[in-house]
Amino acid sequence: MGNNFLIWILIFCMFYTVSGEGCSLILKPSRIVVGFGESVTVNCEATRPVRVLGWESAISAVHTQEDRSVQWKVDSLIDWIEEPICYGVFFTAPRQCEEKLNLVLYKSPDSISIRQTNHTGPMVEGKEYQLLCEVQNIAPVQYLTLRWYRGQTEVYQHSFSDLTSSSPVQVSSTLVITPTKAENDADYKCVAELELGPEGPQPPPTLASEPLTVSIYFPPTFLSPETEVVDFTAGAEITFNCTATGNPEPVYSWQSSHLTEEQMKAEPVFTSSSLLPGTYTCTASNMLEKKSKQFIIKEKIKGV
Ligand SMILES: *[C@@H]1O[C@H](CO)[C@@H](O)[C@H](O)[C@H]1NC(C)=O
Ligand SMILES: *[C@@H]1O[C@H](CO)[C@@H](O)[C@H](O)[C@H]1NC(C)=O
């Protein structure tokens, strides 16, 4: 009989340890965002007479039997502790209740860096490459967003909201790129941003990597690859322009049965007033490819 009575008391107490709605405790503020090493102060207030009121926490635990309010205070928060709980033991039902403080202790990353993973040196147009962004010692990682930029353009965004860790961690993000020649000399960078909500610092703390400049190799490309035909006029100056874009910079050579060795010199633009009718072939080449373009001097047909 006596034992049963105690069990009923126990069950009664279990059911009446409530939190949230119905709990007569108010935390001010109810959510707090604290930078690593900063001070923190939170008040817990009882809205009706209370026997004991206190904070349960790994650091700065405190309780009172006199007041309707108790303060949790840390001068410099550097411990990755569990969220502190305010508890109250009341004279009337519900006899006991508790409120958990929504505490976010954050730390900006020690460093952020970007590099190519499986390759060094220039990239080749149209091939696939991986860039890796590494972030050291950030907390809490679930509030982190890593943004990838090419120049000023955001190209990818990596969220870590599926992770849970209150203490600092190292994370990384991989970007797979297939560069085009237009992206030669583009700067890539990644930026870590901690979005801690309205209670957090505004604007959110960010840290950017040094830019990584990527060189993109691409084959020689003529602006107009079509064969150019000019009419022959004795003594007139003729200019052939074989300029091509390419990376590395193309080197040029000219071939024709009419050209002397001196005239075959490696210039993209060829000017002469003593050229004979015939075909002149220019070759632009770099380590990737060799491209040719033809220039034809056509003899005027007499009588036309
Ligand atoms: C780099 O890795 C990616 C993905 O694993 C692969 O597709 C690509 O061919 C690699 N690039 C080089 C240059 O090895
Ligand atoms: C040759 O062509 C290129 C581009 O096609 C142009 O930039 C350059 O000015 C031209 N050179 C001459 C001498 O016409």
mmCIF file of C-alpha atoms in Angstrom, residues 16-260:
data_model
loop_
_atom_site.group_PDB
_atom_site.id
_atom_site.type_symbol
_atom_site.label_atom_id
_atom_site.label_comp_id
_atom_site.label_asym_id
_atom_site.label_seq_id
_atom_site.Cartn_x
_atom_site.Cartn_y
_atom_site.Cartn_z
ATOM 1 C CA TYR A 16 3.867 17.113 -14.249
ATOM 2 C CA THR A 17 7.439 17.874 -15.252
ATOM 3 C CA VAL A 18 6.415 19.943 -18.211
ATOM 4 C CA SER A 19 8.117 22.365 -20.512
ATOM 5 C CA GLY A 20 7.131 24.737 -23.293
ATOM 6 C CA GLU A 21 3.480 25.844 -23.117
ATOM 7 C CA GLY A 22 2.175 25.324 -19.609
ATOM 8 C CA CYS A 23 5.632 25.761 -18.063
ATOM 9 C CA SER A 24 5.697 28.848 -15.888
ATOM 10 C CA LEU A 25 9.294 29.738 -16.801
ATOM 11 C CA ILE A 26 10.303 32.437 -19.232
ATOM 12 C CA LEU A 27 13.816 32.730 -20.664
ATOM 13 C CA LYS A 28 15.039 36.172 -21.667
ATOM 14 C CA PRO A 29 16.227 35.854 -24.374
ATOM 15 C CA SER A 30 14.892 32.414 -25.360
ATOM 16 C CA ARG A 31 17.490 32.009 -28.120
ATOM 17 C CA ILE A 32 20.979 33.414 -27.906
ATOM 18 C CA VAL A 33 23.889 33.397 -30.348
ATOM 19 C CA VAL A 34 27.318 33.856 -28.767
ATOM 20 C CA GLY A 35 30.706 34.212 -30.414
ATOM 21 C CA PHE A 36 33.478 31.989 -29.059
ATOM 22 C CA GLY A 37 34.991 33.746 -26.009
ATOM 23 C CA GLU A 38 32.198 36.310 -25.664
ATOM 24 C CA SER A 39 30.166 36.878 -22.516
ATOM 25 C CA VAL A 40 26.629 35.599 -22.144
ATOM 26 C CA THR A 41 23.798 36.455 -19.756
ATOM 27 C CA VAL A 42 20.332 34.879 -19.759
ATOM 28 C CA ASN A 43 17.554 35.418 -17.246
ATOM 29 C CA CYS A 44 15.052 32.771 -16.236
ATOM 30 C CA GLU A 45 11.868 34.098 -14.647
ATOM 31 C CA ALA A 46 9.095 32.199 -12.870
ATOM 32 C CA THR A 47 5.607 33.544 -13.506
ATOM 33 C CA ARG A 48 4.241 32.167 -10.179
ATOM 34 C CA PRO A 49 5.644 31.522 -6.691
ATOM 35 C CA VAL A 50 8.500 29.060 -6.823
ATOM 36 C CA ARG A 51 10.261 26.924 -4.202
ATOM 37 C CA VAL A 52 13.552 26.504 -6.107
ATOM 38 C CA LEU A 53 14.640 28.093 -9.355
ATOM 39 C CA GLY A 54 17.932 27.269 -11.024
ATOM 40 C CA TRP A 55 20.125 26.685 -14.050
ATOM 41 C CA GLU A 56 21.425 23.229 -14.799
ATOM 42 C CA SER A 57 24.617 23.530 -16.840
ATOM 43 C CA ALA A 58 28.153 22.149 -17.099
ATOM 44 C CA ILE A 59 29.409 25.638 -16.269
ATOM 45 C CA SER A 60 28.004 28.398 -14.086
ATOM 46 C CA ALA A 61 25.207 26.237 -12.651
ATOM 47 C CA VAL A 62 23.218 28.305 -10.146
ATOM 48 C CA HIS A 63 19.991 28.189 -8.090
ATOM 49 C CA THR A 64 17.952 30.324 -5.749
ATOM 50 C CA GLN A 65 15.244 29.726 -3.128
ATOM 51 C CA GLU A 66 14.378 33.376 -2.632
ATOM 52 C CA ASP A 67 13.895 34.936 -6.032
ATOM 53 C CA ARG A 68 11.448 34.577 -8.914
ATOM 54 C CA SER A 69 14.374 35.120 -11.277
ATOM 55 C CA VAL A 70 17.806 33.559 -11.722
ATOM 56 C CA GLN A 71 20.608 34.523 -14.048
ATOM 57 C CA TRP A 72 22.944 32.260 -16.034
ATOM 58 C CA LYS A 73 26.098 34.236 -16.709
ATOM 59 C CA VAL A 74 29.458 33.356 -18.245
ATOM 60 C CA ASP A 75 32.138 36.023 -18.780
ATOM 61 C CA SER A 76 33.877 34.244 -21.644
ATOM 62 C CA LEU A 77 32.145 31.223 -23.145
ATOM 63 C CA ILE A 78 34.784 28.853 -24.534
ATOM 64 C CA ASP A 79 33.231 25.480 -23.671
ATOM 65 C CA TRP A 80 31.260 23.523 -26.249
ATOM 66 C CA ILE A 81 28.621 22.653 -23.675
ATOM 67 C CA GLU A 82 25.140 21.187 -23.923
ATOM 68 C CA GLU A 83 22.334 23.707 -23.891
ATOM 69 C CA PRO A 84 21.711 24.869 -20.302
ATOM 70 C CA ILE A 85 18.318 24.156 -18.740
ATOM 71 C CA CYS A 86 16.362 26.381 -16.386
ATOM 72 C CA TYR A 87 14.250 24.427 -13.876
ATOM 73 C CA GLY A 88 11.664 25.453 -11.348
ATOM 74 C CA VAL A 89 10.126 23.541 -8.447
ATOM 75 C CA PHE A 90 6.752 25.051 -7.540
ATOM 76 C CA PHE A 91 4.429 24.914 -4.556
ATOM 77 C CA THR A 92 1.433 24.046 -6.701
ATOM 78 C CA ALA A 93 0.853 21.898 -9.764
ATOM 79 C CA PRO A 94 2.538 21.508 -12.104
ATOM 80 C CA ARG A 95 5.133 20.929 -9.385
ATOM 81 C CA GLN A 96 8.158 21.015 -11.625
ATOM 82 C CA CYS A 97 9.032 22.288 -15.050
ATOM 83 C CA GLU A 98 12.022 23.146 -17.175
ATOM 84 C CA GLU A 99 12.991 25.222 -20.192
ATOM 85 C CA LYS A 100 15.968 24.487 -22.379
ATOM 86 C CA LEU A 101 17.919 27.508 -23.568
ATOM 87 C CA ASN A 102 18.438 27.632 -27.311
ATOM 88 C CA LEU A 103 22.146 28.479 -27.172
ATOM 89 C CA VAL A 104 24.341 28.736 -30.261
ATOM 90 C CA LEU A 105 28.054 29.136 -29.652
ATOM 91 C CA TYR A 106 29.738 29.946 -32.946
ATOM 92 C CA LYS A 107 33.279 30.274 -34.190
ATOM 93 C CA SER A 108 34.397 31.674 -37.536
ATOM 94 C CA PRO A 109 36.756 29.351 -39.414
ATOM 95 C CA ASP A 110 40.496 29.517 -38.709
ATOM 96 C CA SER A 111 41.153 29.348 -42.431
ATOM 97 C CA ILE A 112 39.573 28.629 -45.794
ATOM 98 C CA SER A 113 41.518 27.558 -48.864
ATOM 99 C CA ILE A 114 40.914 26.405 -52.415
ATOM 100 C CA ARG A 115 42.999 24.176 -54.700
ATOM 101 C CA GLN A 116 42.878 21.841 -57.681
ATOM 102 C CA THR A 117 42.649 18.230 -56.530
ATOM 103 C CA ASN A 118 43.755 15.748 -59.155
ATOM 104 C CA HIS A 119 45.719 18.053 -61.395
ATOM 105 C CA THR A 120 48.275 20.861 -61.329
ATOM 106 C CA GLY A 121 49.016 23.554 -63.879
ATOM 107 C CA PRO A 122 46.810 24.750 -66.725
ATOM 108 C CA MET A 123 43.556 22.980 -67.579
ATOM 109 C CA VAL A 124 42.449 21.999 -71.055
ATOM 110 C CA GLU A 125 39.192 23.308 -72.503
ATOM 111 C CA GLY A 126 36.308 20.793 -72.381
ATOM 112 C CA LYS A 127 37.874 18.431 -69.836
ATOM 113 C CA GLU A 128 36.649 17.802 -66.322
ATOM 114 C CA TYR A 129 38.492 19.044 -63.253
ATOM 115 C CA GLN A 130 37.872 19.158 -59.540
ATOM 116 C CA LEU A 131 38.375 22.108 -57.239
ATOM 117 C CA LEU A 132 38.422 21.559 -53.493
ATOM 118 C CA CYS A 133 37.530 24.099 -50.829
ATOM 119 C CA GLU A 134 38.617 23.320 -47.270
ATOM 120 C CA VAL A 135 37.379 25.038 -44.127
ATOM 121 C CA GLN A 136 39.200 24.599 -40.815
ATOM 122 C CA ASN A 137 37.605 24.763 -37.380
ATOM 123 C CA ILE A 138 34.118 26.104 -37.870
ATOM 124 C CA ALA A 139 31.149 25.829 -35.513
ATOM 125 C CA PRO A 140 28.329 25.022 -35.628
ATOM 126 C CA VAL A 141 28.691 23.484 -39.066
ATOM 127 C CA GLN A 142 24.923 23.159 -39.634
ATOM 128 C CA TYR A 143 24.705 26.947 -40.037
ATOM 129 C CA LEU A 144 27.478 27.042 -42.647
ATOM 130 C CA THR A 145 26.932 27.776 -46.316
ATOM 131 C CA LEU A 146 29.878 27.534 -48.702
ATOM 132 C CA ARG A 147 29.476 29.625 -51.844
ATOM 133 C CA TRP A 148 31.634 29.082 -54.916
ATOM 134 C CA TYR A 149 32.362 32.012 -57.203
ATOM 135 C CA ARG A 150 33.868 32.325 -60.645
ATOM 136 C CA GLY A 151 34.735 36.002 -60.896
ATOM 137 C CA GLN A 152 31.685 37.745 -59.399
ATOM 138 C CA THR A 153 29.277 34.959 -60.367
ATOM 139 C CA GLU A 154 28.083 32.439 -57.798
ATOM 140 C CA VAL A 155 28.378 29.044 -59.484
ATOM 141 C CA TYR A 156 27.578 26.626 -56.662
ATOM 142 C CA GLN A 157 26.320 26.624 -53.110
ATOM 143 C CA HIS A 158 26.955 23.920 -50.545
ATOM 144 C CA SER A 159 24.874 23.738 -47.383
ATOM 145 C CA PHE A 160 25.822 21.632 -44.366
ATOM 146 C CA SER A 161 22.432 21.767 -42.610
ATOM 147 C CA ASP A 162 22.216 17.945 -42.553
ATOM 148 C CA LEU A 163 25.238 17.748 -40.241
ATOM 149 C CA THR A 164 24.984 18.212 -36.497
ATOM 150 C CA SER A 165 27.935 19.158 -34.374
ATOM 151 C CA SER A 166 28.152 21.915 -31.824
ATOM 152 C CA SER A 167 31.958 21.804 -31.565
ATOM 153 C CA PRO A 168 34.364 22.971 -34.331
ATOM 154 C CA VAL A 169 34.916 20.694 -37.317
ATOM 155 C CA GLN A 170 36.771 20.683 -40.621
ATOM 156 C CA VAL A 171 34.644 20.467 -43.768
ATOM 157 C CA SER A 172 35.233 20.564 -47.491
ATOM 158 C CA SER A 173 33.314 21.022 -50.717
ATOM 159 C CA THR A 174 34.173 19.842 -54.222
ATOM 160 C CA LEU A 175 33.317 21.698 -57.399
ATOM 161 C CA VAL A 176 33.552 19.831 -60.712
ATOM 162 C CA ILE A 177 34.180 22.166 -63.627
ATOM 163 C CA THR A 178 34.414 21.714 -67.393
ATOM 164 C CA PRO A 179 36.117 24.959 -68.393
ATOM 165 C CA THR A 180 35.623 26.762 -71.690
ATOM 166 C CA LYS A 181 38.210 29.012 -73.302
ATOM 167 C CA ALA A 182 36.149 32.044 -72.255
ATOM 168 C CA GLU A 183 37.044 31.105 -68.673
ATOM 169 C CA ASN A 184 40.776 31.455 -69.241
ATOM 170 C CA ASP A 185 42.345 33.390 -66.360
ATOM 171 C CA ALA A 186 39.098 33.233 -64.353
ATOM 172 C CA ASP A 187 39.392 33.566 -60.588
ATOM 173 C CA TYR A 188 37.678 30.948 -58.472
ATOM 174 C CA LYS A 189 37.089 31.417 -54.781
ATOM 175 C CA CYS A 190 34.946 30.004 -52.028
ATOM 176 C CA VAL A 191 33.309 31.927 -49.237
ATOM 177 C CA ALA A 192 32.170 30.511 -45.891
ATOM 178 C CA GLU A 193 29.114 32.168 -44.411
ATOM 179 C CA LEU A 194 27.602 31.461 -40.994
ATOM 180 C CA GLU A 195 23.891 32.259 -41.134
ATOM 181 C CA LEU A 196 22.969 32.247 -37.470
ATOM 182 C CA GLY A 197 19.484 33.703 -37.687
ATOM 183 C CA PRO A 198 18.056 37.038 -36.521
ATOM 184 C CA GLU A 199 19.724 36.705 -33.078
ATOM 185 C CA GLY A 200 23.121 36.304 -34.716
ATOM 186 C CA PRO A 201 25.522 38.979 -35.945
ATOM 187 C CA GLN A 202 24.365 41.042 -38.942
ATOM 188 C CA PRO A 203 25.644 40.803 -41.596
ATOM 189 C CA PRO A 204 26.519 37.113 -41.039
ATOM 190 C CA PRO A 205 30.243 36.415 -40.472
ATOM 191 C CA THR A 206 31.989 35.450 -43.707
ATOM 192 C CA LEU A 207 35.476 34.378 -44.670
ATOM 193 C CA ALA A 208 36.734 34.134 -48.265
ATOM 194 C CA SER A 209 39.555 32.055 -49.681
ATOM 195 C CA GLU A 210 42.373 33.533 -51.716
ATOM 196 C CA PRO A 211 41.361 33.461 -55.388
ATOM 197 C CA LEU A 212 42.595 30.580 -57.527
ATOM 198 C CA THR A 213 43.346 31.709 -61.077
ATOM 199 C CA VAL A 214 42.899 28.953 -63.623
ATOM 200 C CA SER A 215 44.599 28.973 -67.024
ATOM 201 C CA ILE A 216 42.666 27.189 -69.723
ATOM 202 C CA TYR A 217 44.572 25.801 -72.682
ATOM 203 C CA PHE A 218 42.682 25.778 -75.985
ATOM 204 C CA PRO A 219 43.691 25.093 -79.606
ATOM 205 C CA PRO A 220 44.408 27.842 -82.175
ATOM 206 C CA THR A 221 41.175 29.324 -83.528
ATOM 207 C CA PHE A 222 40.906 31.593 -86.562
ATOM 208 C CA LEU A 223 38.381 34.387 -86.483
ATOM 209 C CA SER A 224 37.453 33.454 -90.075
ATOM 210 C CA PRO A 225 38.861 30.042 -91.005
ATOM 211 C CA GLU A 226 37.563 30.205 -94.610
ATOM 212 C CA THR A 227 40.045 30.425 -97.498
ATOM 213 C CA GLU A 228 40.633 34.023 -98.558
ATOM 214 C CA VAL A 229 40.922 34.808 -102.261
ATOM 215 C CA VAL A 230 42.408 38.030 -103.676
ATOM 216 C CA ASP A 231 42.900 39.106 -107.284
ATOM 217 C CA PHE A 232 46.410 39.549 -108.549
ATOM 218 C CA THR A 233 47.523 43.064 -109.430
ATOM 219 C CA ALA A 234 51.180 43.390 -110.332
ATOM 220 C CA GLY A 235 53.072 45.523 -107.850
ATOM 221 C CA ALA A 236 50.136 45.980 -105.418
ATOM 222 C CA GLU A 237 50.739 45.389 -101.737
ATOM 223 C CA ILE A 238 48.941 42.348 -100.329
ATOM 224 C CA THR A 239 48.395 41.598 -96.627
ATOM 225 C CA PHE A 240 47.498 38.157 -95.338
ATOM 226 C CA ASN A 241 46.297 38.108 -91.732
ATOM 227 C CA CYS A 242 46.438 34.660 -90.162
ATOM 228 C CA THR A 243 46.044 35.779 -86.556
ATOM 229 C CA ALA A 244 44.494 33.055 -84.383
ATOM 230 C CA THR A 245 43.583 32.975 -80.712
ATOM 231 C CA GLY A 246 44.907 30.120 -78.619
ATOM 232 C CA ASN A 247 46.489 29.253 -75.309
ATOM 233 C CA PRO A 248 49.400 28.866 -75.254
ATOM 234 C CA GLU A 249 49.864 31.631 -77.853
ATOM 235 C CA PRO A 250 50.044 29.959 -81.300
ATOM 236 C CA VAL A 251 53.246 30.002 -83.354
ATOM 237 C CA TYR A 252 52.937 30.565 -87.114
ATOM 238 C CA SER A 253 54.550 29.367 -90.301
ATOM 239 C CA TRP A 254 53.828 29.988 -93.994
ATOM 240 C CA GLN A 255 54.160 27.546 -96.873
ATOM 241 C CA SER A 256 54.158 28.248 -100.579
ATOM 242 C CA SER A 257 56.329 27.307 -103.526
ATOM 243 C CA HIS A 258 56.689 31.053 -104.196
ATOM 244 C CA LEU A 259 58.086 31.950 -100.792
ATOM 245 C CA THR A 260 61.705 32.248 -99.861
#
